[in-house]
Coordinates of C-alpha atoms in Angstrom, one line a residue:
X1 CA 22.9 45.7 17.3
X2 CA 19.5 44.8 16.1
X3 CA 20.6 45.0 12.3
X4 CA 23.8 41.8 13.4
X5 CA 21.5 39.4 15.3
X6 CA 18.7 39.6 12.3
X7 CA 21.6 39.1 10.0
X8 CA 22.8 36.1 12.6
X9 CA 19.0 34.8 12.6
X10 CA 19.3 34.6 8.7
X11 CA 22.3 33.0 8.7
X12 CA 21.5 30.1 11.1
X13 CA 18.2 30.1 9.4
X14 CA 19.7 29.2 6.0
X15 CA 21.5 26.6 7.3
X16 CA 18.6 24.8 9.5
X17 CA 16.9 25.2 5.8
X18 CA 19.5 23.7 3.9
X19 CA 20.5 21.0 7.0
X20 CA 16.6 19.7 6.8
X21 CA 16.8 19.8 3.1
X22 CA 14.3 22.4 3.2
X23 CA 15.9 24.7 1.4
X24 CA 14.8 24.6 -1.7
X25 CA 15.6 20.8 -2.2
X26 CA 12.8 18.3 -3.1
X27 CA 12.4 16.1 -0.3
X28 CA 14.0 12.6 -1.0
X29 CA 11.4 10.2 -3.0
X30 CA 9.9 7.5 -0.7
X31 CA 9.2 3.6 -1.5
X32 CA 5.7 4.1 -1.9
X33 CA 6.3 6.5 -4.9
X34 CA 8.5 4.8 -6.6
X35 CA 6.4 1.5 -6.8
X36 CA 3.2 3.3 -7.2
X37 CA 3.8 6.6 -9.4
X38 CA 2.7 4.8 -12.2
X39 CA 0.6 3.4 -10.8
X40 CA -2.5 5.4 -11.0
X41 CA -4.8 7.2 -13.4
X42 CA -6.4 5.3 -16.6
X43 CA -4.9 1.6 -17.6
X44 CA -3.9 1.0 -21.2
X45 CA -6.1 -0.4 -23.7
X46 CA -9.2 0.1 -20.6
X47 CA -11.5 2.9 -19.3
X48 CA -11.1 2.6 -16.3
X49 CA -8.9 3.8 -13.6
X50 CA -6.8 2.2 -10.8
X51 CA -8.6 4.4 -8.3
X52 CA -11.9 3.2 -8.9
X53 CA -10.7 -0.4 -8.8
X54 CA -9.1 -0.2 -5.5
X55 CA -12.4 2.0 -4.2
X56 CA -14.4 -0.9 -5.4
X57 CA -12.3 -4.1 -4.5
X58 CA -11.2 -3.1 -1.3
X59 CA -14.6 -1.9 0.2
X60 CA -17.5 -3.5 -1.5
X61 CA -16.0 -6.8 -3.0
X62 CA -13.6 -7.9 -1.3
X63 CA -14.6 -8.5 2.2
X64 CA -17.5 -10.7 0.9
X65 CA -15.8 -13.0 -1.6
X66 CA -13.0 -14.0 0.8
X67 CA -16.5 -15.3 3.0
X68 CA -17.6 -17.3 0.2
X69 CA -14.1 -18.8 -0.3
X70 CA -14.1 -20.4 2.9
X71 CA -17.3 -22.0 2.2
X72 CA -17.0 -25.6 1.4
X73 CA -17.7 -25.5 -1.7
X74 CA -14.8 -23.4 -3.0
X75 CA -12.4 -24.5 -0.4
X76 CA -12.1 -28.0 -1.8
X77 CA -10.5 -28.5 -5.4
X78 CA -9.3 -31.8 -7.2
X79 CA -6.4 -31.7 -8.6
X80 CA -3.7 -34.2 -10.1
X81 CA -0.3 -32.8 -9.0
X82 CA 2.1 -36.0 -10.2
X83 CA 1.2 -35.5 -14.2
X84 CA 3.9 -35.5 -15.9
X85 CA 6.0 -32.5 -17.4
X86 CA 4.5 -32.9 -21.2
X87 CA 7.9 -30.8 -22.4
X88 CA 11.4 -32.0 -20.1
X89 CA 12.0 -34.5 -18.3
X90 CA 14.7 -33.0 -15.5
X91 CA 12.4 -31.3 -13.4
X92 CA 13.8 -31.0 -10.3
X93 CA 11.4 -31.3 -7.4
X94 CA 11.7 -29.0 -4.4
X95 CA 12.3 -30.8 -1.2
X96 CA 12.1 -27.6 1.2
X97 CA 8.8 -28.5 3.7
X98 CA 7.0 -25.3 2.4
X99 CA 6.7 -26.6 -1.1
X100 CA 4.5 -29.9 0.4
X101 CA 0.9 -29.5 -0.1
X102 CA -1.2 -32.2 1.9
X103 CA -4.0 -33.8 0.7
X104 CA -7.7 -34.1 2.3
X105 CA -8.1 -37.4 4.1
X106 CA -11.7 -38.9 2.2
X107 CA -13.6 -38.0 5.1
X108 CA -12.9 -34.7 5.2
X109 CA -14.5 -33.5 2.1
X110 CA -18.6 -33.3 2.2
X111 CA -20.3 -36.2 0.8
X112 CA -21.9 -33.9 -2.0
X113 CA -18.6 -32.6 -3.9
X114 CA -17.5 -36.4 -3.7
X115 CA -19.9 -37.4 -5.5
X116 CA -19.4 -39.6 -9.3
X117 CA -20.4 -36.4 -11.1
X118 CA -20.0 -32.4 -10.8
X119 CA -22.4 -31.3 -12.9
X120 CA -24.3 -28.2 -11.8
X121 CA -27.1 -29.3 -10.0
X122 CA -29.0 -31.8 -8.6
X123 CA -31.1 -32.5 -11.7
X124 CA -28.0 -32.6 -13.6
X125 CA -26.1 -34.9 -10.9
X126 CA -29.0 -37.4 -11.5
X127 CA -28.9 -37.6 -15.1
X128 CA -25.4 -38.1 -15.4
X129 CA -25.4 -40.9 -12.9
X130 CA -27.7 -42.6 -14.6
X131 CA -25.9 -42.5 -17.9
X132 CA -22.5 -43.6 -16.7
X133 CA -24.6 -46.2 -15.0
X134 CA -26.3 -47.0 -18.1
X135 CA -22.7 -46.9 -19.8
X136 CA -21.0 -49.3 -17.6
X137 CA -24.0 -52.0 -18.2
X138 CA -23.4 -51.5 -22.3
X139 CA -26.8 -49.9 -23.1
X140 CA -27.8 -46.6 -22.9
X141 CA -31.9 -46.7 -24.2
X142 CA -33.1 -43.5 -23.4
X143 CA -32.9 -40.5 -25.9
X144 CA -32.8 -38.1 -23.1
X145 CA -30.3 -39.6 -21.8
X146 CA -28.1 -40.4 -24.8
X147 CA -28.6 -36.8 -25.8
X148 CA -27.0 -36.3 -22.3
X149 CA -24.1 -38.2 -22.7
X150 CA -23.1 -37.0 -26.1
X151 CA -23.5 -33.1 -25.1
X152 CA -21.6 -33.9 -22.3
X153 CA -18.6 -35.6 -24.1
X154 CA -18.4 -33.3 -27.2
X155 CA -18.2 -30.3 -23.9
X156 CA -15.1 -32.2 -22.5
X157 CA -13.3 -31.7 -25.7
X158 CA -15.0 -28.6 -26.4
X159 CA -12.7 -26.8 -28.4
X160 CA -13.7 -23.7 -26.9
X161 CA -12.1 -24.3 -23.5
X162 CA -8.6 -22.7 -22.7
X163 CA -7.2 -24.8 -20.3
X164 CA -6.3 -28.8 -20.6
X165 CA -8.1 -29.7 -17.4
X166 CA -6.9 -32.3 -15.0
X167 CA -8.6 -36.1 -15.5
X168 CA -10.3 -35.7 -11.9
X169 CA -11.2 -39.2 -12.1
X170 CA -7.6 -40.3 -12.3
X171 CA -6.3 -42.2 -9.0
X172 CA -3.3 -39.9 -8.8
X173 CA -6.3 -36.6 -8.3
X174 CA -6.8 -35.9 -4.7
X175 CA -8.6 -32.8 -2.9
X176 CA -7.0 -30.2 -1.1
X177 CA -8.1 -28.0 1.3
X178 CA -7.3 -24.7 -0.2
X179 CA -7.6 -22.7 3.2
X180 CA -5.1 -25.5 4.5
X181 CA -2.7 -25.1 1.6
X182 CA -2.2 -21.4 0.7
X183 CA -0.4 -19.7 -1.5
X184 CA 2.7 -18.3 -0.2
X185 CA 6.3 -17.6 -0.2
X186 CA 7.7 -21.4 -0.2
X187 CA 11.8 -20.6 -1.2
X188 CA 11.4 -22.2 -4.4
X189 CA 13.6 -19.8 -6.4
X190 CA 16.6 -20.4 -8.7
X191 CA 17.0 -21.4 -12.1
X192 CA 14.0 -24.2 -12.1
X193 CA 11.8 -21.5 -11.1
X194 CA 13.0 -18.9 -13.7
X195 CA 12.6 -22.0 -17.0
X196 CA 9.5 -22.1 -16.0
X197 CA 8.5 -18.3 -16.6
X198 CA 11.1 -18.0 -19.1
X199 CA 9.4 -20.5 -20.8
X200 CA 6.0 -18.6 -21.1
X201 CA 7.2 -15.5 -21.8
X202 CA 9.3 -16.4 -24.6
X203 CA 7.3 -19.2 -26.2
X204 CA 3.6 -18.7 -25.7
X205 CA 3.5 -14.7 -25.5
X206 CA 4.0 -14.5 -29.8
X207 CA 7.2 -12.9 -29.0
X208 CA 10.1 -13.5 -31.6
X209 CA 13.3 -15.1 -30.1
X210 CA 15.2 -11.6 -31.5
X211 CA 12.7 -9.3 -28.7
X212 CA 14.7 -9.4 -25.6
X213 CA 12.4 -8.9 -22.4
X214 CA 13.4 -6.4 -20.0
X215 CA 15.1 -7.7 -17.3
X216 CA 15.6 -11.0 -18.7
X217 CA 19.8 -11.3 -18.5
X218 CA 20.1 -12.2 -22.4
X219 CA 18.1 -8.5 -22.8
X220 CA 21.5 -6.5 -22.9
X221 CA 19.6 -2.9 -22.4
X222 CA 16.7 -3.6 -24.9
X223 CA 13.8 -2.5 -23.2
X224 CA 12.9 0.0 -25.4
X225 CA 12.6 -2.3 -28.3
X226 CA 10.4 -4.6 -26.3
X227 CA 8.1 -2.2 -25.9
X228 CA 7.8 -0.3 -29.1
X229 CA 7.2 -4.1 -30.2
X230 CA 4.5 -4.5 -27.8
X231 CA 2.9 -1.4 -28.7
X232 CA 2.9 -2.8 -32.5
X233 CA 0.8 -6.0 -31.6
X234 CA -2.8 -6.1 -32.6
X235 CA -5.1 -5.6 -29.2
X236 CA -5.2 -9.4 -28.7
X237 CA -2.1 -10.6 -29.0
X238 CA -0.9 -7.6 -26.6
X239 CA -3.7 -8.3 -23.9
X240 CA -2.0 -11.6 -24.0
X241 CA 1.1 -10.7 -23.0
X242 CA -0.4 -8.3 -20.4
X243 CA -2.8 -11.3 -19.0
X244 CA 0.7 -13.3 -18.6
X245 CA 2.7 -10.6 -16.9
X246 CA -0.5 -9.5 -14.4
X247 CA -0.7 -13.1 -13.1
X248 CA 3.1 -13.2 -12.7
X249 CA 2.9 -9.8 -10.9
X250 CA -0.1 -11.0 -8.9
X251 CA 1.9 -14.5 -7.3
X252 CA 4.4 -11.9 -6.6
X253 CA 2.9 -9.6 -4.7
X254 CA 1.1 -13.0 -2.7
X255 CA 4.4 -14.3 -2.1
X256 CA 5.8 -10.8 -0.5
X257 CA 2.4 -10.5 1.7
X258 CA 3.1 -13.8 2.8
X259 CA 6.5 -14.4 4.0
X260 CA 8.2 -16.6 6.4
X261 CA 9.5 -14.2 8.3
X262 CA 10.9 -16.1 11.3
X263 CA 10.9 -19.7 11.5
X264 CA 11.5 -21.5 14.6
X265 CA 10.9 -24.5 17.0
X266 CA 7.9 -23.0 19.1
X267 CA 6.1 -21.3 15.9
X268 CA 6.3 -19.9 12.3
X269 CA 5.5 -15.9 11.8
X270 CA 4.0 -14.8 8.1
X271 CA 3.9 -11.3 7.2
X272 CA 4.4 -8.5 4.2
X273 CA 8.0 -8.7 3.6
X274 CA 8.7 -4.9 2.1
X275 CA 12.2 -5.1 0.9
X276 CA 11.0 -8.8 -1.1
X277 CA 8.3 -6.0 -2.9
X278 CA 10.4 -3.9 -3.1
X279 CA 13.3 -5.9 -5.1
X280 CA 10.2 -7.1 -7.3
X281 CA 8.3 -3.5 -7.6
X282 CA 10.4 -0.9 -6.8
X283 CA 10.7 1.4 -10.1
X284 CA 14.4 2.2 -9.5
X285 CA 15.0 -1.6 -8.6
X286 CA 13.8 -3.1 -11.5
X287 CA 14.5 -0.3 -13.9
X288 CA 11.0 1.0 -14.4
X289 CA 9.5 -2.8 -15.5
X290 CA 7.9 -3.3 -11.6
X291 CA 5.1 -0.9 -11.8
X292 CA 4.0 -1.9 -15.4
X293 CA 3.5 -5.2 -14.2
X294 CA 1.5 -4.0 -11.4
X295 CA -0.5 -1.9 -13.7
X296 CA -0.8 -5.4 -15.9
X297 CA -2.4 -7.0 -12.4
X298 CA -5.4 -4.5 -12.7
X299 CA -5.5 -5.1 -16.0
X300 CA -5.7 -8.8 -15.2
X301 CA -8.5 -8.1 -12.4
X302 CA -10.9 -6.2 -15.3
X303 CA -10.6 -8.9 -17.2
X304 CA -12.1 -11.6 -14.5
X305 CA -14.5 -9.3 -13.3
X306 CA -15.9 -8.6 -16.8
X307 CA -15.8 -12.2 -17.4
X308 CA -18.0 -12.9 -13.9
X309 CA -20.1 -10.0 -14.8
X310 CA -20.9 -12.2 -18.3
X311 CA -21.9 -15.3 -16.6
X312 CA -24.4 -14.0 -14.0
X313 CA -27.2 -15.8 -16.0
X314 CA -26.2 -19.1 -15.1
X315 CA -25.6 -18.7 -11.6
X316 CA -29.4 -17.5 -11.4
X317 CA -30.7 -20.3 -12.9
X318 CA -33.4 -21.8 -10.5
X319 CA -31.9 -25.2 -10.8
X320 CA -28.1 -24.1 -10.0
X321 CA -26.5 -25.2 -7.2
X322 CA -23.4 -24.9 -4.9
X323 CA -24.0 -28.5 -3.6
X324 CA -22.1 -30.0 -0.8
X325 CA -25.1 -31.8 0.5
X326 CA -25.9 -29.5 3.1
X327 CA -29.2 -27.7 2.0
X328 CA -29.2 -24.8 4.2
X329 CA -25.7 -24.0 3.6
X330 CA -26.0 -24.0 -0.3
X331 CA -28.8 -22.0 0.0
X332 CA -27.1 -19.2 2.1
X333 CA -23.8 -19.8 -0.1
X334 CA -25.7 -19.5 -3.5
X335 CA -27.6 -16.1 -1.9
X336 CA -24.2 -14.7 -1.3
X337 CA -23.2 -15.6 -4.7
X338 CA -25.9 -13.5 -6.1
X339 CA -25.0 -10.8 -4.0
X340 CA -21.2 -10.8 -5.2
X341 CA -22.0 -10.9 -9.2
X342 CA -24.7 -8.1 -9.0
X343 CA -22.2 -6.0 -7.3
X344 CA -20.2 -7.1 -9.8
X345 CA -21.9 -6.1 -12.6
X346 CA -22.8 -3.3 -11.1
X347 CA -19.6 -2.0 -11.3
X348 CA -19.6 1.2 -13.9
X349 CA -16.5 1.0 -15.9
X350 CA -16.2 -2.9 -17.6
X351 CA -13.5 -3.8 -19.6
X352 CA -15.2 -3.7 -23.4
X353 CA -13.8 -7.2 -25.1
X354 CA -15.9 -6.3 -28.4
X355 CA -12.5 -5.2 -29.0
X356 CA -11.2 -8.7 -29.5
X357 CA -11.2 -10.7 -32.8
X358 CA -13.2 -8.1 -34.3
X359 CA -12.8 -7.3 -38.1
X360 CA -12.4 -10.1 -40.7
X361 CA -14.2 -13.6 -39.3
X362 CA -11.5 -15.4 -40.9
X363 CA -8.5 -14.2 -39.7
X364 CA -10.2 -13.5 -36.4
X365 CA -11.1 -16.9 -36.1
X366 CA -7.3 -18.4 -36.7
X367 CA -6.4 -15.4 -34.0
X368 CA -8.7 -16.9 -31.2
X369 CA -7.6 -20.1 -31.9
X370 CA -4.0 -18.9 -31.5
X371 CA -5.1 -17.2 -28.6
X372 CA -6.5 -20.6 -27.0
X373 CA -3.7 -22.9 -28.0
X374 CA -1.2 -20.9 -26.3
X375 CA -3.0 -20.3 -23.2
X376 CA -3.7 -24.0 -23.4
X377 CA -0.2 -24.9 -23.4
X378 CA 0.6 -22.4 -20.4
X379 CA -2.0 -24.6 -18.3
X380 CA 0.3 -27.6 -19.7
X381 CA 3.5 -25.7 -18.0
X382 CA 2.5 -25.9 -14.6
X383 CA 2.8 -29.3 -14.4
X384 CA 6.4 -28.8 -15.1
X385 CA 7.1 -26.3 -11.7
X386 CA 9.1 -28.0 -9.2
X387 CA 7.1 -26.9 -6.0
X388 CA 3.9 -29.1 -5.8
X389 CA 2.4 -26.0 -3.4
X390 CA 3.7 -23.3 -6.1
X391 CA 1.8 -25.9 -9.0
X392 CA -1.1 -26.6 -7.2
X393 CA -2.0 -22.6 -7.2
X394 CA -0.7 -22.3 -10.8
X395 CA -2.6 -24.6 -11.9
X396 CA -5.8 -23.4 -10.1
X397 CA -4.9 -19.8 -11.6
X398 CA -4.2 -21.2 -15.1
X399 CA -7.8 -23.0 -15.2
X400 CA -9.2 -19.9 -13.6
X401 CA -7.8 -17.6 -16.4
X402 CA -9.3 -20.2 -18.7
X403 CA -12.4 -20.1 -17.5
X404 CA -12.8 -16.5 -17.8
X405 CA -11.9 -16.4 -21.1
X406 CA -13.7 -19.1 -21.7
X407 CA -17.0 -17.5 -20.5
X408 CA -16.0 -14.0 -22.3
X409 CA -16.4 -15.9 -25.5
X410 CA -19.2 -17.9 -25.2
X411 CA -21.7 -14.5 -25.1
X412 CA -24.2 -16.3 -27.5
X413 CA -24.1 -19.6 -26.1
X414 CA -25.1 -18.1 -22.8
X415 CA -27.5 -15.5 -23.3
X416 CA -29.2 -18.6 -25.3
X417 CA -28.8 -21.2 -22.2
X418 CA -32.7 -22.4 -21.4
X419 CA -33.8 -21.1 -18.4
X420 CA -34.1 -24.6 -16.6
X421 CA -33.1 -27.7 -17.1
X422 CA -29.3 -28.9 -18.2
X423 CA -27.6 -26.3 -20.7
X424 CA -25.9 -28.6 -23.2
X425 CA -24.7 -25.5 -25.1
X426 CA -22.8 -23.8 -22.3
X427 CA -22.1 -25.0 -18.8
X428 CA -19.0 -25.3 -16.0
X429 CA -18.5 -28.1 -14.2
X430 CA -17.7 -27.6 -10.2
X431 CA -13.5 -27.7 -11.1
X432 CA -14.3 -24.4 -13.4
X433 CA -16.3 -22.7 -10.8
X434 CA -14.3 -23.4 -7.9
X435 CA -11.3 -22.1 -10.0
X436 CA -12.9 -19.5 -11.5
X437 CA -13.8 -17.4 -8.3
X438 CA -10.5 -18.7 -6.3
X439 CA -8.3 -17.2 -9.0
X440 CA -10.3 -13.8 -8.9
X441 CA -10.3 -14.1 -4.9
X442 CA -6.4 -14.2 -5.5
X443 CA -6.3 -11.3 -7.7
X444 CA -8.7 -9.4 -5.4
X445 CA -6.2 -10.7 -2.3
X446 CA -3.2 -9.1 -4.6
X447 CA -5.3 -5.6 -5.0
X448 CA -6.2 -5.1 -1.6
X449 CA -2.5 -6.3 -0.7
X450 CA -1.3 -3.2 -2.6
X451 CA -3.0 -0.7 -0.4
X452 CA -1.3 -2.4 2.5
X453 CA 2.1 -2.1 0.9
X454 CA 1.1 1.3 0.4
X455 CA 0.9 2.5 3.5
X456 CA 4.0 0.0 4.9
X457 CA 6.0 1.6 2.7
X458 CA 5.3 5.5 2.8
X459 CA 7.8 6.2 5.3
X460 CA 10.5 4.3 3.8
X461 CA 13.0 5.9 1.6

């Protein structure tokens, strides 16, 4: 008797076992994993890991920086949003309510960003008042101040700048309130939204029109080719293409953290939308391409924290300011700015850009000047996207990226900026700082955005 009901436990045993798919079976992969499994460990062409960028972001960075974005200083940018499209004419402008960005009324900006100039600092501010003034009356007698103006001029055209800013003095520029206008899903989608990506990728990434990208429906199962390509490129051109791809993957992840998730007459509800990540992410999904691309977002984040971690000496500068005309606030503001880059630059693993344009000056030289035009004419492109709020933020990025690239090769011209006093050598104006540390808060937003997706999605399967 004994003997049947352990034989009768073993039975029923085996088939809780094999009912609860214990029973020798793996246990079914969840979302989480298939997003993130490759999503860990060292990044290509870097030393550093994902691990220690999350540790560091999430916990020591980013909870400051999203304080000093709401300062004024960073929250108001000038920006032209009716140029032009320099390269079609049939743009087709998105009419949904979302895609509306609204202006700052003139009295809601501080007096101190309005004003004629946004030069660095007070001292700065001053000079270059007097010499458009002196400009505007047809003489300009002082050699200080000439000197000025010329230094000034030859850095607007600077050919060491990656992005073709925005005339800020053109009627058509207006501020916006950044914290009032934030990036988000909108619904702008479809084939206008597509060109516009298409374009970059497949012009401005040194691609050849033969390379199919994966994913892209003219790719007829060449992803393999793609990437053995990739891996061919020189470090540069393949950062590049990695630089592209981690912004892309970054306004993603933004616009699935952000989703109008109901919309009705009383009030509007935003939250992470999982199954929009997931259809963008999701390694199965997309066929193994999501989780490189959120790899290329970390790889993107190194790149703009090595580039702050470069320009730390002209932030400390005695006579730099973050001037809205509000002395105790710019003091506090400019304290916590301190605090961000030495915790920046504290930070132990740096990306290594000695890598780039190394080897022979010549052909490194035509290679960073590649390198510039086509980022250049990426910055160009967002004036072709059909959603002013989707434009506004690329554009911000674009000039962001710029800047950062901008500062990464300029290593001499900083290190040799005089210690007071206007650097005519190297310098930002207010538009490249404001963009520079908005686009790294959005690519700190998009890393700390993945740990929430994380956990929202470990239970899914």
């Amino acid at each position: 008797m004994g003997r049947r009901w352990g034989l009768l436990v073993g039975v029923l045993g085996a088939v809780w076992l094999l009912g609860s798919g214990q029973g020798g079976r793996q246990p079914a992969e969840t979302a989480a994993q298939r997003c993130f499994c490759q999503v860990s460990g060292y990044l290509d062409d870097c030393t550093c890991d994902v691990e220690t960028v999350d540790r560091f972001n999430n916990y020591r960075l980013f909870p400051r920086l999203q304080n000093l974005l709401e300062s004024d200083y960073f929250r108001y940018y000038k920006v032209n949003l009716k140029r032009p499209c320099p390269f079609w004419n049939d743009i087709s402008q998105c009419g949904r309510r979302d895609c509306a960005v609204k202006p700052c009324q003139s009295d809601e900006v501080p007096d101190g960003i309005k004003s004629v100039s946004y030069k660095y600092s007070e001292e700065a501010n001053s000079l270059i008042e007097e010499c458009e003034q002196a400009e505007r009356l047809g003489a300009v007698d002082d050699e200080e101040t000439q000197k000025a103006v010329l230094q000034w001029t030859k850095h607007d055209d600077s050919s060491d700048n990656f992005c073709e800013a925005d005339d800020i003095q053109s009627p058509d520029a207006e501020y916006v309130d950044l914290l009032l206008n934030p990036e988000r899903y909108t619904g702008y989608k479809g084939p206008d939204a597509w060109k516009i990506w298409n374009v970059i990728y497949e012009e401005n990434c040194f691609k050849p029109q033969t390379i199919k990208r994966p994913l892209n429906p003219l790719a007829s199962g060449q992803e393999n080719t793609f990437y053995s390509w990739l891996e061919g490129l020189c470090v540069e051109k393949r950062a590049f293409y990695r630089l592209i791809s981690g912004l892309h993957a970054s306004i993603n992840v933004h616009l699935s953290a952000r989703y109008l998730l109901q919309d009705t007459w009383l009030e509007k509800k935003w939250g992470h939308n999982v199954t929009e990540f997931q259809q963008r992410f999701d390694g199965i999904l997309t066929k193994g391409e999501g989780p490189r691309r959120l790899k290329n977002l970390y790889f993107l984040y190194l790149i703009e924290l090595r580039a702050l971690s470069k320009v730390v000496p002209f932030f400390e500068r005695p006579d730099f300011q973050l001037f809205t005309g509000n002395k105790i606030q710019d003091a506090e503001n400019k304290m916590l700015l301190l605090e961000i880059l030495h915790e920046i630059k504290s930070f132990p693993l740096h990306f290594d850009e000695n890598s780039f344009f190394a080897g022979d000056k010549k052909e490194a030289n035509k290679l960073k000047e590649d390198f510039r035009l086509h980022f250049r004419n990426i910055s160009r492109i967002m004036d072709c996207v059909g959603c002013l709020k989707c434009r506004l933020w690329g554009k911000l990025q674009t000039q962001g990226l710029g800047t950062a690239l901008k500062i990464l090769f300029s290593e001499k011209l900083i290190a040799n900026m005089p210690e007071s006093g206007p650097s005519y050598e190297f310098h930002l104006t207010r538009q490249e700082i404001v963009s520079l540390f908005n686009a790294f808060g959005r690519i700190s937003t998009s890393v700390k955005e993945l740990e929430n997706f994380r956990k929202l999605l470990q239970n899914i399967h």
